[in-house]
Coordinates of C-alpha atoms in Angstrom, one line a residue:
M410 CA 20.5 8.5 45.9
S411 CA 17.0 8.1 46.9
Q412 CA 15.8 5.6 49.3
S413 CA 12.3 4.1 49.9
I414 CA 11.1 5.1 53.7
A415 CA 11.7 1.4 54.6
A416 CA 15.1 1.4 53.8
S417 CA 16.2 4.5 55.6
G418 CA 14.5 3.4 59.1
Q419 CA 12.1 5.9 59.6
P420 CA 8.9 5.0 60.7
Q421 CA 6.4 4.0 58.3
E422 CA 2.3 5.3 59.1
E423 CA -0.1 2.7 59.7
P424 CA -3.4 3.0 57.7
H425 CA -6.1 4.1 59.3
H426 CA -8.7 1.9 59.6
L427 CA -12.2 3.9 59.0
P428 CA -15.7 2.8 60.9
K429 CA -17.5 0.7 58.3
Q430 CA -20.4 3.5 57.2
Q431 CA -17.6 6.2 57.3
E432 CA -15.7 3.7 55.4
T433 CA -18.6 3.5 52.7
E434 CA -19.6 7.2 52.6
Q435 CA -15.8 7.9 51.6
N436 CA -15.9 5.5 48.9
N437 CA -19.0 6.8 47.5
T438 CA -17.7 10.3 47.8
F439 CA -14.6 9.0 46.0
N440 CA -16.4 7.1 43.4
L441 CA -18.5 10.5 42.9
N442 CA -15.3 12.5 42.9
T443 CA -14.0 10.2 40.4
A444 CA -17.1 10.3 37.9
T445 CA -16.9 14.0 38.2
R446 CA -13.2 14.1 36.5
Q447 CA -14.1 11.9 33.6
P448 CA -13.1 13.2 30.2
E449 CA -15.8 15.2 28.7
Q450 CA -16.9 12.9 25.7
Q451 CA -17.4 14.4 22.0
P452 CA -21.3 15.0 21.2
S453 CA -22.0 12.3 18.5
Q454 CA -21.5 12.9 14.6
P455 CA -25.0 13.1 12.8
P456 CA -25.7 10.3 11.2
E457 CA -25.3 11.7 7.5
Q458 CA -21.9 13.3 8.4
Q459 CA -20.8 9.9 9.9
A460 CA -21.7 7.8 6.9
E461 CA -20.1 10.7 4.7
I462 CA -16.8 10.5 6.4
E463 CA -16.8 6.9 6.0
R464 CA -17.4 7.4 2.1
I465 CA -14.2 9.5 2.0
G466 CA -12.6 6.8 4.1
R467 CA -13.3 4.5 1.0
L468 CA -11.7 6.9 -1.7
E469 CA -8.8 5.8 -4.0
L470 CA -9.5 6.3 -7.5
Y471 CA -6.8 5.8 -10.2
V472 CA -5.7 8.8 -11.8
G473 CA -3.7 8.4 -15.0
L474 CA -0.6 10.3 -15.2
Q475 CA 2.8 10.5 -17.7
R476 CA 4.6 7.8 -15.4
D477 CA 1.6 5.5 -16.1
A478 CA 1.8 5.6 -19.9
D479 CA 5.9 5.8 -19.6
L480 CA 5.1 2.6 -17.7
F481 CA 2.8 0.9 -19.9
S482 CA 5.2 1.8 -22.5
R483 CA 7.9 -0.4 -21.1
L484 CA 5.8 -3.3 -20.6
N485 CA 4.3 -3.4 -24.0
Y486 CA 8.0 -3.1 -25.5
W487 CA 9.3 -5.9 -23.0
R488 CA 6.3 -8.0 -23.7
D489 CA 6.7 -7.9 -27.9
L490 CA 10.5 -8.5 -26.9
K491 CA 10.1 -11.3 -24.6
L492 CA 12.2 -9.8 -22.2
C493 CA 12.6 -9.9 -18.3
A494 CA 12.9 -7.1 -16.2
R495 CA 12.2 -5.4 -13.0
V496 CA 10.2 -2.4 -11.8
T497 CA 10.6 -0.6 -8.7
T498 CA 9.3 2.6 -6.6
V499 CA 9.0 3.7 -3.2
D500 CA 5.3 4.6 -4.1
R501 CA 3.8 0.9 -3.8
L502 CA 0.2 2.0 -4.1
G503 CA 0.7 4.1 -7.3
L504 CA 2.4 1.0 -8.7
S505 CA -0.4 -1.2 -7.8
Q506 CA -3.3 0.8 -9.7
A507 CA -1.2 1.4 -12.4
L508 CA -0.4 -2.1 -12.9
D509 CA -4.0 -3.2 -12.1
Y510 CA -5.0 -1.3 -14.4
Y511 CA -2.8 -1.9 -17.4
T512 CA -4.2 -5.8 -16.5
K513 CA -7.6 -4.7 -17.1
L514 CA -6.6 -3.0 -20.5
H515 CA -5.3 -6.2 -22.1
V516 CA -7.6 -9.0 -19.7
K517 CA -11.2 -9.3 -20.7
R518 CA -13.6 -11.6 -17.7
R519 CA -17.0 -12.9 -18.8
G520 CA -18.0 -13.0 -14.8
D521 CA -15.3 -15.2 -13.4
L522 CA -14.0 -16.6 -16.7
L523 CA -11.1 -14.6 -18.5
Q524 CA -11.7 -14.4 -22.4
V525 CA -9.0 -16.0 -24.0
P526 CA -6.4 -14.8 -25.0
A527 CA -5.7 -13.0 -22.1
T528 CA -2.1 -11.8 -22.9
T529 CA -1.6 -10.5 -19.6
A530 CA -0.9 -12.3 -16.4
Y531 CA -0.9 -10.0 -12.7
V532 CA -0.9 -11.6 -9.4
E533 CA 0.6 -10.0 -6.0
V534 CA 2.5 -12.1 -3.6
E535 CA 1.5 -12.5 -0.2
Q536 CA 3.8 -12.6 3.1
H537 CA 6.5 -15.6 2.4
G538 CA 5.9 -16.4 -1.0
S539 CA 6.9 -19.9 -1.9
A540 CA 6.8 -21.7 -5.4
T541 CA 3.8 -23.7 -4.1
D542 CA 2.0 -20.1 -3.2
L543 CA 3.4 -18.3 -6.6
F544 CA 1.7 -21.5 -8.7
L545 CA -1.6 -20.8 -6.8
L546 CA -1.8 -17.3 -7.2
I547 CA -1.3 -17.5 -11.1
L548 CA -3.9 -20.2 -11.5
E549 CA -6.4 -18.2 -9.0
F550 CA -5.8 -15.5 -11.5
L551 CA -6.3 -17.8 -14.9
S552 CA -9.5 -18.7 -12.9
H553 CA -8.0 -21.9 -12.5
P554 CA -8.2 -22.6 -8.8
L555 CA -6.6 -25.9 -7.6
S556 CA -6.3 -27.2 -3.7
C557 CA -2.2 -27.7 -3.0
G558 CA -1.0 -30.4 -4.7
P559 CA 2.3 -31.9 -5.3
L560 CA 5.1 -28.9 -6.7
R561 CA 5.6 -31.0 -9.8
D562 CA 1.7 -31.2 -10.4
L563 CA 1.2 -27.5 -9.7
R564 CA 4.2 -26.6 -12.3
S565 CA 3.2 -28.4 -15.0
R566 CA -0.7 -27.1 -14.8
T567 CA 0.9 -23.4 -14.5
W568 CA 3.0 -24.1 -17.3
G569 CA 0.2 -25.3 -19.1
T570 CA -2.6 -23.2 -18.2
L571 CA -0.4 -20.2 -19.4
K572 CA 0.2 -21.7 -22.5
A573 CA -3.5 -22.4 -23.5
Y574 CA -4.3 -18.9 -22.3
G575 CA -1.7 -16.9 -25.0
V576 CA 0.0 -15.1 -21.9
K577 CA 2.5 -13.3 -23.0
I578 CA 3.4 -11.2 -20.1
L579 CA 3.7 -12.2 -16.1
I580 CA 3.7 -9.6 -13.9
I581 CA 4.7 -10.1 -10.3
N582 CA 3.8 -7.8 -7.8
N583 CA 5.6 -7.7 -4.4
A584 CA 8.5 -9.7 -5.8
D585 CA 10.5 -8.6 -2.7
L586 CA 8.2 -11.5 -0.8
L587 CA 9.4 -14.1 -3.1
S588 CA 11.4 -17.0 -1.7
F589 CA 14.4 -18.2 -3.6
P590 CA 12.7 -21.0 -5.0
A591 CA 10.1 -19.1 -6.1
F592 CA 12.7 -16.6 -7.9
N593 CA 13.7 -19.8 -9.7
E594 CA 10.3 -21.0 -11.0
L595 CA 10.1 -17.6 -12.6
V596 CA 13.4 -18.2 -14.5
R597 CA 11.9 -21.8 -15.8
I598 CA 9.0 -20.5 -16.7
F599 CA 10.8 -17.9 -18.8
E600 CA 13.1 -20.2 -20.2
K601 CA 10.2 -22.8 -21.1
L602 CA 7.5 -20.5 -22.5
K603 CA 9.4 -17.5 -23.6
I604 CA 7.3 -15.1 -22.1
S605 CA 8.3 -11.9 -20.7
I606 CA 8.2 -12.0 -16.8
V607 CA 8.2 -8.6 -14.9
L608 CA 8.7 -8.2 -11.2
A609 CA 7.4 -5.2 -9.4
G610 CA 8.3 -3.9 -5.7
P611 CA 10.4 -1.4 -3.7
S612 CA 13.8 -0.5 -4.4
Y613 CA 15.6 -2.9 -2.0
L614 CA 14.3 -5.8 -4.7
N615 CA 17.5 -5.0 -6.5
D616 CA 19.4 -5.4 -3.2
I617 CA 17.4 -8.9 -2.9
L618 CA 18.5 -10.0 -6.2
N619 CA 22.1 -8.4 -5.9
P620 CA 24.5 -12.0 -5.9
N621 CA 28.1 -9.9 -4.7
S622 CA 28.3 -11.7 -1.6
Q623 CA 29.1 -14.4 -0.4
K624 CA 25.7 -16.0 0.7
K625 CA 24.0 -14.6 -2.1
R626 CA 26.1 -16.4 -4.8
R627 CA 23.3 -18.4 -6.0
Y628 CA 21.5 -15.5 -7.0
V629 CA 23.3 -14.9 -9.7
N630 CA 21.3 -16.3 -12.8
I631 CA 18.3 -15.2 -11.4
Y632 CA 20.0 -11.3 -11.4
N633 CA 21.2 -12.1 -15.0
T634 CA 17.3 -13.4 -16.2
F635 CA 15.9 -9.8 -14.7
L636 CA 18.5 -7.1 -16.3
K637 CA 16.2 -4.7 -18.0
Y638 CA 14.7 -2.1 -15.4
H639 CA 12.2 0.7 -15.3
E640 CA 11.7 3.0 -12.0
F641 CA 7.9 4.1 -11.4
S642 CA 8.6 7.6 -10.7
L643 CA 7.4 9.8 -7.8
L644 CA 4.6 12.1 -7.8
S645 CA 5.5 15.7 -9.1
P646 CA 3.8 18.9 -7.8
A647 CA 2.4 18.9 -10.9
D648 CA 0.8 15.6 -10.6
T649 CA -0.4 15.9 -7.1
A650 CA -2.5 18.8 -8.3
T651 CA -3.5 16.9 -11.0
I652 CA -4.6 14.2 -8.7
I653 CA -6.3 16.8 -6.1
Q654 CA -8.5 17.9 -8.5
E655 CA -9.5 14.7 -9.8
W656 CA -9.6 13.4 -6.2
E657 CA -12.2 16.3 -5.5
K658 CA -14.3 16.0 -9.1
S659 CA -14.8 12.3 -9.5
G660 CA -14.2 11.1 -5.8
L661 CA -15.6 13.7 -3.1
R662 CA -18.1 15.2 -5.8
W663 CA -19.2 17.8 -3.2
S664 CA -21.8 20.6 -4.8
Q665 CA -19.6 23.4 -2.5
P666 CA -15.9 22.0 -3.8
L667 CA -13.1 22.8 -1.6
N668 CA -10.9 23.6 -4.8
L669 CA -7.9 22.9 -3.1
A670 CA -6.0 22.7 -6.2
K671 CA -6.0 26.4 -7.0
D672 CA -4.1 27.3 -4.1
T673 CA -0.6 26.7 -5.0
T674 CA 0.5 27.3 -1.2
I675 CA -2.0 24.6 -0.4
V676 CA -0.9 22.1 -3.2
K677 CA 3.0 22.3 -1.8
T678 CA 1.9 22.3 1.8
I679 CA 0.5 18.8 0.5
H680 CA 3.1 17.5 -2.0
E681 CA 5.3 18.0 1.0
A682 CA 3.3 15.9 3.3
S683 CA 2.9 13.1 1.2
Q684 CA 6.7 13.2 -0.4
G685 CA 5.4 11.9 -3.9
Q686 CA 3.3 8.9 -2.7
L687 CA 0.0 8.2 -3.3
R688 CA -1.1 6.5 -0.1
P689 CA -0.1 9.1 2.1
L690 CA -1.3 11.8 -0.6
Y691 CA -5.0 10.1 0.0
E692 CA -4.7 9.6 3.6
N693 CA -3.9 13.5 4.1
L694 CA -6.7 14.3 1.8
R695 CA -9.2 12.2 3.5
E696 CA -8.0 14.0 6.9
I697 CA -8.5 17.4 5.4
A698 CA -12.4 16.6 4.1
A699 CA -12.8 15.6 7.7
W700 CA -11.9 18.5 8.9
S701 CA -13.6 20.5 6.6
L702 CA -16.8 18.8 7.6
A703 CA -16.2 19.0 11.3
H704 CA -15.4 23.0 10.7
S705 CA -18.0 23.8 8.0
N706 CA -17.4 27.6 8.6
A707 CA -13.4 27.5 8.3
Q708 CA -12.0 28.9 5.1
V709 CA -10.1 26.9 3.2
N710 CA -6.6 28.4 3.1
P711 CA -3.1 27.2 3.9
Q712 CA -3.2 27.8 7.6
N713 CA -6.6 25.4 8.2
I714 CA -5.0 22.6 5.8
S715 CA -1.5 22.5 8.1
K716 CA -4.3 22.5 11.0
A717 CA -6.5 19.6 9.1
L718 CA -3.3 17.7 8.2
G719 CA -2.3 17.8 12.4
S720 CA 1.2 16.2 13.3
Q721 CA 2.5 13.6 11.5
Y722 CA 5.7 12.1 10.4
Q723 CA 7.1 12.7 7.3
P724 CA 7.0 9.9 4.7
I725 CA 10.4 8.4 3.6
S726 CA 11.1 8.8 -0.1
K727 CA 14.5 7.5 -0.7
V728 CA 16.1 5.2 1.7
K729 CA 20.0 6.4 2.3
P730 CA 22.6 4.0 1.4
V731 CA 24.1 2.1 4.7

C-alpha cells in the first residue's frame, strides 16, 4: 500500500526560498517556457470557406420517399374513416419532416392566417405536455393564440375552433411527452367532434399507453381509443442513396459535386454510419462536405470518407426488450 511521505515518517524537504530578484527571474523564465508549450492554434479559415461551412450546417432537406407515400396513404385513410391511430419510429427527424410536409399539402395560409377549411391540424408537444399546453398548441396552430386561462375555457375554445375550421384529422407529434390528463383530453375531442386523432412518437409510445400493469390500468380507455397502428420505416440503402444524391444536387449545389451516391461502397459506409435514420445521415453528410473543403485535393473514396466521419457511436435503430 502506498503511503504519503508524512505518514511514513520520512523527513519532508523544506521549500527553498529564493532571493526576490532570482525568484522573479525564475518566474519569468517559467512563464516564457509555459507560453512556448501552448498548443499551436489552427490557422483561421478564409471568410468564404467559413460562410460555406455555416451554410452546410443548416442543410436539412425534405426528400419524399416511398415510406412517406405509405404514411400519407394511412393518414388519409384514417382521416376519411374517422379513426384514431399511432405512428411510431426511431427516425424522429424523418417522421417530423414527413408530417410537416403532409400538413402543408392540406393546409393553406394567407400570411399568418389559415384558410378555411383547414382539414389538418398538426402540433409538436414540448416537455411535460399538460392538458393546458396541449390546448394552447392547438389554438396556436389554428392562429387563435390565447393567454392561459381556466382549463374549462381552453377546452371549450379548442373544441369550437377545431369545429369552425373544419379540422378532420389532428396529428400530435412527440406524443410520448403528453401527460395522462392530456391523453384523456384527446379521447374526449375524438368522442365529441368525431375527428381522427393520430399520435406520433418513438416506439416506446406503445409502452406508455400499455395498461397491462398495476400502475397503468387507468390507461385502458386511452389504449383502446388508439388501436390502429403504422410503423414509419427506417431508410433503406436505396433511400440513403436517393437522399445523398438530392442533398448534393439541391442542397450542396457545388459546381464540382462529390458524386457520393455513384460509389456503392461509399453509400454503404454512410448508410451503416447512420443506421437508416435521417438526422445522423445529414450530420454525416455535413461532416463529409466540411472535410472535403478542408482537403480540396483529396480523392473522394471510401477510405477518405471513413476519415471524414471520424470516431463516433453508432445510432441505435432498435431498442432491445428488457
